[in-house]
Structures are given as C-alpha cells and as structure tokens.
XYZ file of C-alpha atoms in Angstrom:
608
model
C -10.221 15.627 -0.880
C -9.497 15.612 2.570
C -7.370 14.765 4.553
C -9.593 13.282 7.163
C -12.938 11.372 6.605
C -15.748 13.123 6.108
C -18.664 12.545 7.910
C -20.881 11.721 4.880
C -19.354 9.377 4.161
C -21.043 6.779 6.531
C -24.389 8.527 7.483
C -26.523 5.544 6.954
C -23.828 3.252 8.638
C -25.353 3.084 12.727
C -24.932 0.649 15.879
C -20.383 1.377 16.046
C -20.701 0.640 19.014
C -23.720 -1.960 19.851
C -21.075 -4.407 20.150
C -20.377 -2.244 24.028
C -23.424 -3.754 25.379
C -22.993 -6.629 27.596
C -26.367 -8.030 25.999
C -24.610 -8.319 22.159
C -23.395 -11.245 22.055
C -22.193 -11.999 25.665
C -21.732 -15.156 25.576
C -18.460 -14.343 23.042
C -15.227 -12.845 23.791
C -14.692 -9.468 22.021
C -12.255 -10.626 18.755
C -15.038 -13.590 18.509
C -17.948 -11.528 18.268
C -20.264 -9.893 14.974
C -19.488 -6.616 14.420
C -23.139 -5.504 13.753
C -21.825 -2.645 11.302
C -21.337 -5.221 8.841
C -23.711 -7.948 9.269
C -24.723 -7.980 5.091
C -21.307 -7.373 4.263
C -22.014 -9.930 1.949
C -25.012 -8.747 -0.109
C -23.023 -5.834 -0.802
C -21.021 -3.820 -3.895
C -17.939 -3.225 -3.561
C -17.452 0.456 -3.221
C -19.847 -0.065 -0.284
C -17.910 -3.651 1.047
C -14.395 -0.739 1.512
C -17.151 2.129 3.392
C -18.205 -1.088 6.001
C -14.497 -1.332 6.372
C -13.556 1.602 7.303
C -16.077 1.918 9.654
C -15.141 -1.497 11.648
C -11.034 0.568 11.158
C -11.837 3.925 12.683
C -13.594 1.776 15.518
C -9.494 0.890 16.227
C -9.695 5.335 17.318
C -12.785 5.273 19.157
C -12.178 6.937 22.479
C -13.418 5.845 25.686
C -16.315 6.404 27.001
C -15.743 4.973 30.317
C -17.875 1.950 29.273
C -16.328 -1.599 30.607
C -13.153 -1.652 27.896
C -10.570 -0.034 28.392
C -9.100 2.178 24.790
C -6.346 2.628 22.615
C -5.948 5.613 23.535
C -6.550 4.557 27.162
C -4.920 6.108 30.147
C -4.679 2.854 31.121
C -3.365 1.484 28.252
C -0.250 4.637 27.252
C 0.833 4.605 30.376
C 1.357 0.514 30.333
C 2.770 1.532 27.071
C 5.141 4.355 29.104
C 6.557 1.395 30.836
C 7.200 -0.872 28.574
C 9.334 1.721 26.104
C 10.578 2.226 28.705
C 11.739 -0.998 29.434
C 13.435 -1.160 25.426
C 14.935 2.139 26.593
C 17.197 0.653 29.007
C 17.948 -2.693 27.039
C 18.982 -0.181 23.762
C 21.437 1.754 25.953
C 22.798 -1.190 27.291
C 22.076 -3.811 24.470
C 25.050 -6.566 26.195
C 23.182 -9.894 26.760
C 20.173 -8.260 26.796
C 17.210 -9.532 23.625
C 14.205 -8.089 22.884
C 11.854 -10.998 21.505
C 8.404 -10.500 19.674
C 5.962 -13.897 19.686
C 2.969 -15.350 18.067
C 0.842 -17.648 15.737
C -0.268 -16.967 12.080
C -0.200 -13.098 12.159
C 0.818 -12.075 15.131
C 4.151 -14.184 14.542
C 4.347 -12.759 11.141
C 3.843 -9.574 12.584
C 6.951 -10.129 15.230
C 9.037 -11.322 12.395
C 7.878 -7.799 10.559
C 8.460 -5.213 13.897
C 11.563 -7.361 14.236
C 13.304 -7.337 10.894
C 12.493 -2.914 10.884
C 13.716 -2.208 13.985
C 17.058 -4.785 13.371
C 17.304 -3.042 10.375
C 17.032 0.487 12.189
C 20.244 -0.018 13.854
C 21.903 -1.584 11.812
C 21.417 1.560 10.150
C 22.883 3.797 13.183
C 26.538 1.147 12.941
C 24.757 -0.379 16.619
C 23.638 -3.805 17.269
C 21.218 -5.605 16.996
C 18.133 -7.071 19.984
C 14.915 -8.148 18.178
C 14.371 -11.666 17.441
C 11.206 -13.141 16.544
C 9.163 -16.538 17.397
C 6.843 -17.642 14.766
C 4.269 -21.068 16.350
C 5.934 -23.589 13.274
C 8.702 -21.506 12.505
C 9.480 -19.535 9.898
C 7.240 -21.813 6.779
C 5.147 -20.368 9.122
C 5.790 -17.207 7.282
C 4.073 -17.850 3.890
C 1.907 -20.557 4.830
C -0.766 -21.467 7.621
C 0.457 -24.110 10.086
C -1.912 -23.154 12.851
C -2.100 -26.585 14.649
C 1.281 -25.933 15.984
C -0.591 -22.793 18.184
C -1.818 -25.484 21.020
C 1.346 -26.295 21.622
C 2.831 -24.448 25.187
C 5.494 -26.368 25.394
C 6.875 -26.022 22.764
C 6.124 -22.223 23.245
C 8.103 -22.036 25.645
C 10.988 -24.958 25.124
C 11.508 -23.006 21.576
C 11.685 -19.210 23.778
C 14.263 -20.748 26.081
C 16.076 -22.070 23.310
C 16.308 -18.550 22.173
C 18.062 -17.125 25.310
C 19.887 -19.352 26.814
C 23.377 -17.078 27.300
C 21.313 -13.168 28.036
C 20.540 -11.813 31.421
C 18.000 -10.020 30.159
C 14.892 -10.455 28.467
C 12.206 -8.597 27.450
C 9.665 -11.366 26.353
C 6.582 -10.007 23.963
C 3.634 -12.894 23.480
C 0.673 -11.666 20.658
C -2.386 -13.268 21.419
C -5.298 -10.746 20.356
C -8.280 -13.184 21.624
C -5.531 -14.241 24.543
C -6.020 -17.508 23.789
C -3.014 -18.652 22.197
C -1.112 -21.438 23.816
C 2.049 -21.729 22.529
C 2.201 -17.226 23.366
C 0.578 -18.979 27.504
C 3.358 -20.976 27.888
C 5.695 -18.789 26.804
C 4.408 -15.998 29.464
C 4.437 -18.600 32.166
C 8.487 -20.018 31.343
C 9.050 -16.069 31.656
C 7.355 -15.525 35.036
C 8.988 -19.226 36.381
C 12.232 -16.767 35.704
C 11.422 -12.867 36.770
C 15.562 -12.420 37.947
C 15.839 -12.763 33.349
C 11.978 -12.329 31.568
C 10.474 -9.048 31.745
C 6.496 -10.942 29.725
C 4.713 -8.607 28.147
C 1.319 -9.328 26.942
C -0.401 -7.945 23.351
C -3.904 -8.896 22.451
C -7.169 -7.202 22.486
C -9.849 -8.732 24.738
C -9.919 -8.050 28.297
C -8.565 -10.745 30.699
C -12.277 -12.126 32.246
C -12.311 -13.254 28.766
C -9.254 -15.476 28.241
C -9.835 -18.760 27.225
C -10.883 -20.342 30.523
C -9.652 -24.585 28.319
C -7.327 -26.317 30.036
C -4.398 -25.948 27.648
C -2.923 -29.773 25.690
C -0.279 -31.071 27.944
C -0.538 -28.212 30.836
C -1.921 -27.760 33.568
C -2.503 -24.299 33.261
C -5.783 -22.136 31.137
C -4.920 -19.100 29.786
C -6.722 -17.092 32.264
C -5.002 -18.682 35.021
C -2.068 -17.743 33.383
C -3.117 -13.886 32.165
C -4.548 -14.424 35.815
C -0.718 -14.808 37.611
C 0.661 -11.491 35.288
C -1.906 -9.257 36.382
C -0.525 -10.192 40.316
C 2.788 -8.775 38.402
C 1.205 -6.282 36.621
C 3.525 -3.130 36.341
C 6.378 -4.117 38.392
C 7.581 -7.491 36.307
C 4.859 -7.900 34.337
C 2.349 -6.082 31.594
C -0.449 -6.664 29.802
C -1.682 -4.439 26.735
C -5.088 -4.985 25.626
C -7.511 -2.492 24.158
C -10.542 -4.084 22.836
C -11.167 -2.648 19.273
C -14.046 -3.666 18.337
C -15.346 -6.744 16.555
C -13.281 -7.570 13.001
C -15.438 -6.692 9.683
C -15.519 -10.409 8.940
C -15.950 -12.345 12.907
C -12.989 -13.871 14.723
C -11.049 -13.163 10.961
C -8.661 -10.895 13.669
C -5.931 -10.693 10.824
C -7.445 -7.347 10.131
C -7.699 -4.544 12.937
C -6.239 -7.029 15.610
C -2.778 -6.788 13.091
C -3.076 -3.524 12.666
C -3.617 -3.132 16.527
C -1.095 -5.003 17.230
C 1.572 -2.189 14.154
C 0.040 0.745 15.938
C 0.883 -0.416 19.817
C 4.043 -2.199 19.395
C 5.306 0.084 16.890
C 5.015 2.971 18.484
C 6.414 1.614 21.833
C 10.105 0.470 19.868
C 9.772 3.450 17.965
C 9.708 5.660 21.108
C 12.639 3.607 23.214
C 14.895 4.111 19.412
C 14.243 8.281 20.010
C 14.613 8.136 22.789
C 17.534 6.205 23.283
C 19.690 7.708 20.258
C 18.683 11.441 21.022
C 19.627 11.374 24.625
C 15.393 12.139 25.429
C 13.279 10.496 27.350
C 9.642 8.351 26.034
C 6.336 10.573 27.619
C 2.780 10.098 27.438
C 2.618 12.800 24.440
C 5.402 11.349 22.458
C 3.439 8.209 22.260
C 0.386 9.988 22.154
C 0.952 11.584 19.194
C 2.780 8.129 17.380
C -0.828 6.425 17.701
C -2.641 9.616 16.202
C -0.190 9.769 13.188
C -1.448 6.771 12.524
C -4.785 7.804 12.768
C -3.680 10.058 10.498
C -2.382 7.212 7.949
C -5.672 5.306 7.936
C -7.989 8.550 7.347
C -5.453 8.920 4.473
C -6.109 5.966 3.110
C -9.855 5.309 3.082
C -10.409 8.826 1.860
C -8.949 6.337 -1.961
C -12.164 4.926 -0.925
C -13.523 4.475 -4.282
C -9.495 4.114 -5.861
C -9.676 0.684 -3.494
C -12.788 -0.004 -4.454
C -12.393 -0.404 -8.382
C -8.661 -2.779 -7.292
C -11.896 -4.736 -5.120
C -13.717 -5.752 -7.959
C -10.706 -6.762 -10.536
C -9.938 -8.850 -8.143
C -13.066 -9.917 -6.556
C -13.410 -10.659 -11.176
C -10.302 -12.374 -10.796
C -11.553 -15.236 -8.218
C -14.429 -15.628 -9.793
C -13.455 -16.429 -13.120
C -10.826 -18.897 -11.760
C -7.706 -15.752 -12.120
C -5.315 -15.024 -9.803
C -4.084 -11.405 -7.227
C -0.579 -11.283 -7.328
C 1.337 -8.493 -5.231
C 4.202 -7.232 -6.574
C 6.011 -5.246 -4.446
C 9.345 -3.707 -3.080
C 11.411 -3.414 0.567
C 9.255 -4.495 3.307
C 5.757 -3.116 1.266
C 7.022 -7.190 0.024
C 6.718 -7.981 3.585
C 3.300 -6.927 3.902
C 2.396 -8.346 0.793
C 3.282 -11.457 1.703
C 1.508 -11.638 4.990
C -1.561 -10.440 3.736
C -1.182 -13.579 0.634
C -0.598 -16.472 3.688
C -3.364 -15.534 5.674
C -5.682 -16.592 2.928
C -4.905 -19.909 3.020
C -6.590 -20.271 6.544
C -9.167 -17.792 6.349
C -10.739 -17.897 3.458
C -10.604 -22.002 2.362
C -8.119 -20.405 -0.391
C -5.591 -21.849 -2.365
C -1.736 -20.435 -2.095
C -1.494 -19.239 -5.799
C -4.881 -17.466 -5.716
C -3.456 -14.760 -4.018
C 0.356 -14.740 -4.068
C 3.109 -11.854 -3.018
C 6.986 -11.612 -4.301
C 9.191 -9.714 -3.394
C 11.825 -8.220 -5.129
C 15.478 -9.689 -3.387
C 13.027 -12.747 -1.940
C 14.678 -14.068 0.825
C 17.574 -11.863 0.968
C 15.757 -9.157 1.699
C 13.390 -10.703 3.542
C 15.673 -11.385 6.194
C 14.066 -14.289 7.876
C 16.224 -16.326 10.694
C 16.052 -19.514 8.539
C 16.447 -18.257 5.021
C 15.738 -19.685 1.794
C 13.106 -21.802 1.973
C 12.016 -22.613 -1.934
C 13.453 -26.540 -1.926
C 9.976 -26.529 0.328
C 8.146 -26.327 -3.300
C 7.108 -24.054 -5.841
C 4.321 -22.432 -2.469
C 7.943 -21.079 -0.927
C 9.089 -19.263 -4.179
C 8.630 -15.325 -3.393
C 11.179 -13.774 -5.042
C 9.837 -11.701 -8.802
C 12.634 -14.068 -10.531
C 10.016 -16.206 -9.566
C 6.862 -14.238 -10.228
C 8.954 -14.216 -14.468
C 9.645 -18.005 -14.297
C 6.460 -19.830 -12.460
C 4.017 -17.377 -12.924
C 4.613 -14.416 -15.914
C 4.764 -17.098 -18.748
C 0.910 -18.025 -17.416
C -0.567 -14.954 -17.292
C -3.677 -13.055 -18.255
C -6.293 -10.668 -18.177
C -8.199 -13.298 -15.044
C -5.303 -12.664 -13.541
C -4.767 -9.165 -11.422
C -1.528 -7.481 -10.739
C -0.767 -5.136 -8.011
C 2.509 -3.200 -7.382
C 3.629 -1.771 -4.386
C 7.029 0.521 -4.388
C 8.422 4.000 -2.741
C 9.457 6.536 -3.608
C 12.923 5.378 -2.230
C 12.922 2.468 -5.113
C 14.126 1.969 -8.227
C 12.232 3.244 -10.902
C 14.462 1.190 -13.113
C 13.424 -1.772 -11.828
C 9.260 -1.365 -11.043
C 9.427 0.085 -15.079
C 11.168 -2.964 -16.077
C 8.210 -5.240 -15.084
C 5.374 -2.785 -15.809
C 6.397 -3.923 -19.140
C 7.439 -7.683 -18.647
C 3.244 -7.698 -17.150
C 1.724 -5.456 -19.116
C 2.371 -7.966 -21.924
C 0.372 -10.705 -20.503
C -2.974 -8.079 -18.904
C -4.686 -5.333 -18.895
C -5.086 -5.787 -15.091
C -1.988 -3.908 -13.989
C -2.243 -1.500 -10.507
C -0.642 0.166 -8.162
C 0.206 1.372 -5.239
C 2.277 4.268 -4.573
C 4.046 6.132 -1.610
C 4.647 9.480 -1.609
C 7.661 11.301 0.144
C 4.736 12.184 2.662
C 5.101 9.448 6.040
C 7.617 6.963 7.269
C 7.942 3.703 5.880
C 6.197 2.629 9.606
C 3.580 4.579 8.209
C 3.436 2.801 3.960
C 3.347 -0.433 5.971
C 0.132 0.061 7.998
C -1.695 1.513 4.720
C -0.541 -0.936 2.091
C -1.543 -3.649 5.007
C -4.983 -1.810 5.450
C -5.316 -1.873 0.889
C -4.908 -5.208 0.839
C -6.634 -5.841 3.521
C -9.345 -4.477 2.124
C -8.956 -6.532 -1.617
C -7.954 -9.786 -0.554
C -11.277 -9.824 2.028
C -13.780 -7.880 -0.145
C -12.394 -10.097 -3.372
C -13.639 -12.701 -1.465
C -16.970 -11.720 -0.618
C -17.410 -11.236 -3.909
C -16.488 -14.862 -4.502
C -19.142 -16.597 -2.091
C -16.188 -16.848 1.266
C -18.655 -15.135 3.209
C -21.968 -15.083 4.982
C -23.022 -12.635 6.742
C -20.081 -11.494 8.035
C -18.983 -14.674 9.004
C -16.302 -17.302 7.436
C -17.488 -20.391 5.612
C -14.780 -22.217 3.812
C -12.567 -21.461 7.307
C -10.262 -24.331 7.888
C -10.524 -25.969 11.267
C -6.566 -26.318 12.218
C -6.777 -25.372 15.893
C -8.493 -25.043 18.799
C -9.253 -21.580 18.601
C -10.615 -21.980 14.717
C -12.573 -25.007 16.465
C -14.556 -22.541 18.711
C -14.379 -20.491 16.433
C -16.638 -22.488 14.376
C -18.413 -23.712 16.526
C -20.147 -19.721 17.091
C -20.626 -19.593 13.425
C -22.980 -22.452 13.922
C -24.693 -21.291 17.249
C -24.463 -17.513 15.752
C -26.557 -18.378 12.567
C -28.308 -22.175 13.143
C -30.169 -23.784 15.396
C -28.469 -27.591 15.738
C -27.164 -29.062 18.647
C -23.337 -27.394 16.935
C -20.628 -29.108 18.982
C -22.318 -31.824 17.715
C -23.288 -31.069 14.117
C -19.372 -30.195 13.844
C -17.771 -33.479 15.001
C -19.960 -35.104 12.499
C -19.398 -33.201 9.177
C -15.047 -33.853 10.437
C -15.753 -37.401 11.635
C -18.647 -38.588 8.349
C -20.006 -40.459 11.288
C -24.375 -40.434 11.666
C -24.096 -41.619 15.746
C -20.673 -39.786 17.503
C -19.036 -42.469 19.728
C -17.757 -41.052 23.867
C -13.831 -41.422 23.162
C -14.920 -38.529 20.113
C -17.459 -36.056 21.795
C -15.346 -36.572 25.319
C -12.277 -35.313 23.971
C -11.008 -31.639 23.766
C -10.590 -29.351 20.765
C -6.842 -29.862 20.177
C -7.387 -33.416 20.170
C -9.533 -33.792 17.062
C -6.517 -31.333 14.798
C -4.992 -34.772 15.229
C -7.885 -36.506 12.484
C -6.849 -35.180 8.693
C -10.406 -33.723 7.705
C -9.959 -30.795 10.688
C -6.747 -30.015 9.018
C -7.419 -30.379 5.550
C -11.495 -29.986 5.278
C -13.642 -26.527 5.373
C -16.690 -28.066 7.550
C -19.084 -24.749 7.850
C -19.791 -25.351 4.713
C -20.552 -29.075 5.304
C -22.645 -29.260 8.634
C -24.738 -26.231 6.012
C -24.947 -29.161 3.695
C -25.129 -32.049 6.033
C -27.704 -30.348 8.516
C -30.482 -28.296 5.783
C -31.919 -31.206 3.309
C -32.975 -27.757 2.595
C -30.037 -25.734 2.350
C -31.192 -23.016 3.950
C -29.830 -21.824 7.024
C -32.139 -20.294 9.791
C -31.223 -16.652 10.761
C -33.104 -15.328 14.020
C -35.130 -12.350 12.341
C -35.659 -14.244 9.031
C -34.646 -17.380 6.762
C -32.489 -17.137 4.179
C -31.719 -19.441 1.527
C -28.234 -20.043 0.594
C -27.666 -22.607 -2.618
C -24.767 -23.783 -1.622
C -23.900 -25.064 -4.756
C -24.679 -22.485 -7.464
C -22.389 -20.121 -8.775
C -20.957 -17.611 -5.428
C -23.047 -14.933 -8.496
C -26.576 -16.134 -7.217
C -25.407 -16.321 -3.589
C -25.023 -12.698 -4.141
C -27.547 -11.516 -5.637
C -25.955 -9.837 -8.019
C -25.922 -9.279 -11.606
C -23.551 -12.270 -13.349
C -20.509 -9.859 -14.292
C -17.794 -11.154 -17.058
C -14.633 -9.952 -16.416
C -14.838 -7.518 -19.301
C -17.353 -5.717 -17.979
C -17.239 -1.861 -17.410
C -15.464 -1.461 -14.577
C -15.372 2.250 -12.220
C -12.388 4.000 -14.074
C -8.613 4.445 -11.125
C -6.896 6.836 -10.977
C -5.117 7.481 -14.121
C -1.697 8.936 -14.479
C 0.171 8.204 -16.941
C 4.016 7.340 -16.482
C 5.101 5.840 -13.489
C 5.081 8.720 -10.064
C 8.469 8.857 -9.649
C 9.540 10.743 -12.016
C 7.011 13.406 -12.012
C 9.586 16.462 -10.598
C 7.452 17.638 -8.234
C 9.146 18.196 -4.858
C 5.113 17.480 -3.541
C 4.205 13.719 -3.733
C 0.846 13.110 -2.524
C 0.429 10.553 0.994
C 0.357 7.275 -2.201
C -1.782 6.741 -5.442
C -3.906 4.279 -6.932
C -3.429 3.887 -10.378
C -3.753 2.524 -13.136
C -0.798 1.047 -16.088
C -3.652 1.136 -18.927
C -2.883 4.335 -20.614
C 1.301 3.982 -22.210
C 3.798 5.249 -20.006
C-alpha cells in the first residue's frame, strides 16, 4: 500500500473543521470540546473506530487556514520552537550548572519523563554529561498509576522545581499542560517568572491563551490565565508559549491522545534539532524543524496505512475486556515506556482496573531509569518487568486474554522468541507490533503510541465505556476532571449539572451550603470523588427511565445490561471468527532481506 493515506479511506467523513467555528460549543476550550467526527463512535465497528481515530489524528497536521487558531505548522509556532531550540543548543554547548526541566501532570508528566530519559541516554552515548530532568505531579508513582489530585497544588509544583534546581545558574523550564489548566504547572511557571536571572519558562499546551483556566488556584492568588498573561508580556524574550490548536480529542477531553502525540512531536523536534546543531557544529533553522515535523506526519500516514490490522487487534482486545480477560503489552527498550504509559492512562480515563490493560518492560526499572528507582515494594501494580509477567500473570493466562509484543530490529530476537513460546502455551491471542530498519527510535515510539492509543481506546468503546464520544466512567480526581464531568453532563443532559454532579458524589438529595460554595478542588478530599465514577451515577440518579436526552433525539442507554446490547452489536463470543491479521511465519528479524517495512502487525498463530 501507498505510504500516504488514501483520500477514499475517509470519503464519508465530514465536518473535519467544524470545531473551528466560533458557534461550535463556544463555552468550552478546544481541548475539552467534543469532536464532531466521532459523535457516534460508540456505535462504530472496530474498522470504523480506527478510521475515525485516524481522521482525528490527521487534524494535528492541518495547515493554518487563517482562522482564530494557530496550527502545528504556523509561522508563529515554528518561530517560537526555533527560539526554544536555540536556548537548548546553548545549554548543550555550555552545560555546566545548567538544566533542562520538563514537567507535567498525568500523561504530560509521563511524556516529560520519556523525553528526559531518551535525550539523557543520547548524551550518555556521546560521553556527555546529562542535562535533562523531569517532574511529574505525584512523583514516580504517577508514572504507573493515577495520582491526579496532586495536579491541583501550585505550591507543591513550585517547591518541587525549586528543590530540583538548587545550585543551578541556568534552567530552561518546559511546563506541559495540554488544556492550559494544571495548577501544579502554573505554580512552576509563576516561580520561573519571579526568578528571571536563572529560569526561562516555556509553556506547551493546545488551547489559545484566552481559553486558559480562569478559576483561582487553591492556596494561590492567581489563575492559570493570569500566569499565562504575565508570560505573554515577556514573550520572545524571557518566556515562551507554544500552543497550536490540534482540534478536539476523539474522546472528549482525553488529552492522552492527540495532546500527548502533539506534545511528543513538538518537544522531540525542538530537542533533537538542538542536539544535531550542538554536536555537528551547525545551527538550528526553521527548515530543519519543519523537515522533522513532516517526518512525524509521515509516521502518522504509515501507521494508519495498517488500519485493518490495527482494527483486528482492537477487536481482539475488546473481546478480551468484554469477557473479563486482560490485555498485556510486553515490550523491549523505549517501546516499553510507551506501553507502560498507555496502560496507566486507562485507569482514570475509563475507570479501568490496573489489570485490565497492563504494560511490562523487559528489564523492569533498570530499563525504566526513573529517579526514584525500583517501586515494586509498593505492590503488584508496580511490578513491571518481564519476569514479573512470567511469575504473576503467565500462570493464569488463557484464551480470554490478549498479549501484544512491541519490539524493534535492534532488540534481542532470542529473547523475543523465548517469550513467544511461553505465551503461546497459554493463549492463541498473541500479536506483535514490530519496527524494522526504517525510521528512528522517536518515530517508532510515536507509531507505537498511535497504535496503542487506538487499541486501548477502541477496546473500551467496545466494552461500553463511551457514550457518543464522552467518557461515562471517568474518575473525578481533580478540578480539571470535575469540570470535565460538568461538561459531559451539560452537553448530554438538561439537568442542573453542577448540582447533579455534587448529589451523585455525596449521595444526598439536598446539598448543604458548605458543599455548594466550595471550589472544585475541595471535593477531592471526599473519597467518593477520588474512587467512584460519578458520571454514570448522575445518569442513574436523575433519569429513572434511564434515558439521556440528546438535542436532536432521545437515546436510551440501558446502563445495567451488557455493553454489547448498549451498542446494538451482535453478541460476539471469544472464539468468533475475526478478520485475519497479517500472517508472517517466524520472527521478522530472522529474515535475510535488507529492506524491511516501517512496521508490521503480525500474529504468531502460525508455527515458528
């Protein structure tokens, strides 16, 4: 197949730019709007789910149309990236007492960790001192599980940054907040602005400045928008804002998807260009940045040219989740970090159990190389090595479960082959995502991220965790998710949404004043907010007929019956005949061919 997505693949998809209209959900920021492309994704087949996700991801690369929003390739965005890359280049040329800090919450913090680890590894390969560090709200535990309440603490963010940078004379701080909303990051940015002799702050997000959150942050006198406005006053001199719009997420507000991918593209482009310039005695140019980003666009095209195989994997994973089985990612190298990140995100997004979708990396914490080191003492959820999979999961593995191997041409084929034999003794649902010689590690990571996001999101759609394109088992664990829950109820019901949500949280019919007058973050102190999926509760409490009213027509959601019936699908069974994936005999690395495809998705049902 052509490496470029064929136009006919999406001929039936319309409304690609409808979200840009000022009349489309004007009360929500771009990152929280519902995407008109996916409004019926909950009723779609696996193949169509993948096509819709591909269409949404394509919005990342849309050219600037001269509307309100700047895009990934807009001159203003590229020029800001150029300035930041040159700042990184200066630090690489003179690294003494200097630091580049990447920080974020949830997915943004996990990507900060991934990139800091990747570029430090590149420096060590050159026998250079490392200059990158990361901060994630909640500490290293948040790399593997949901600890999103810590996002709401701007002072904690500030203190964490100050401690990390103690003794440094020059710090480039890159704060990532897809919705321009995380108080933890805002506190860090504000701290940088107060110490311009040491800190240069960079904000990365995907909303216009005018859509930054206006709510006063807990224990702080400022709003996120006020911090960003202060940055704008120094923009291009001592502060930088990179905030292209990439369109609403396929699942409303799920910034782990496009927001995460665009974060990776932007920051890897900046850092890779700086490394190239610093170590080849050249300069970062606009042309270099554009060429790198177009390379990522090609990664998108090549990845989704395998849509049929991705859909097969999605359907297999969905069947596993529907029948109480598990999905396990077994990965090697940095792809293991991508797998761990994707699996950890399913817990807050879909109200999933940590065993539903779980990631493992070959060398465990030695390969992970996180600041706090081995976390296995915290419980089985933090056991991430392949040997943990063999001891904890493999004994109970069955045909209800799906296993996906992720590896590249640089990984140990013998190790992969041994794992294949062990897993095949337990389940026939064994698949592999393999990357060949073409491309580099960063591109393989993005490609793997797109595939895993499609699989984990699509399988939960099939399980019944999505209504239209909204999460219904969202865990409301911080102010951002509290406002997202309000948004979902506001769009899909006629209830008094704020009151409806609080009644569901506190299990009361009448709300006392101390509850109604409290800020969103105050409700995080009450356990039902942190551990209960309240969206579905609101539906159950306020709609005795179990009907949700959509502005165009009523749609019945029979909440307490199997998800197959919710979606009006045939009642698929585990051993139903599935579309056949690409079947390739043996492990791909054993091929003697010099040229290999960018990646293959294959099944190990044939004999090795």
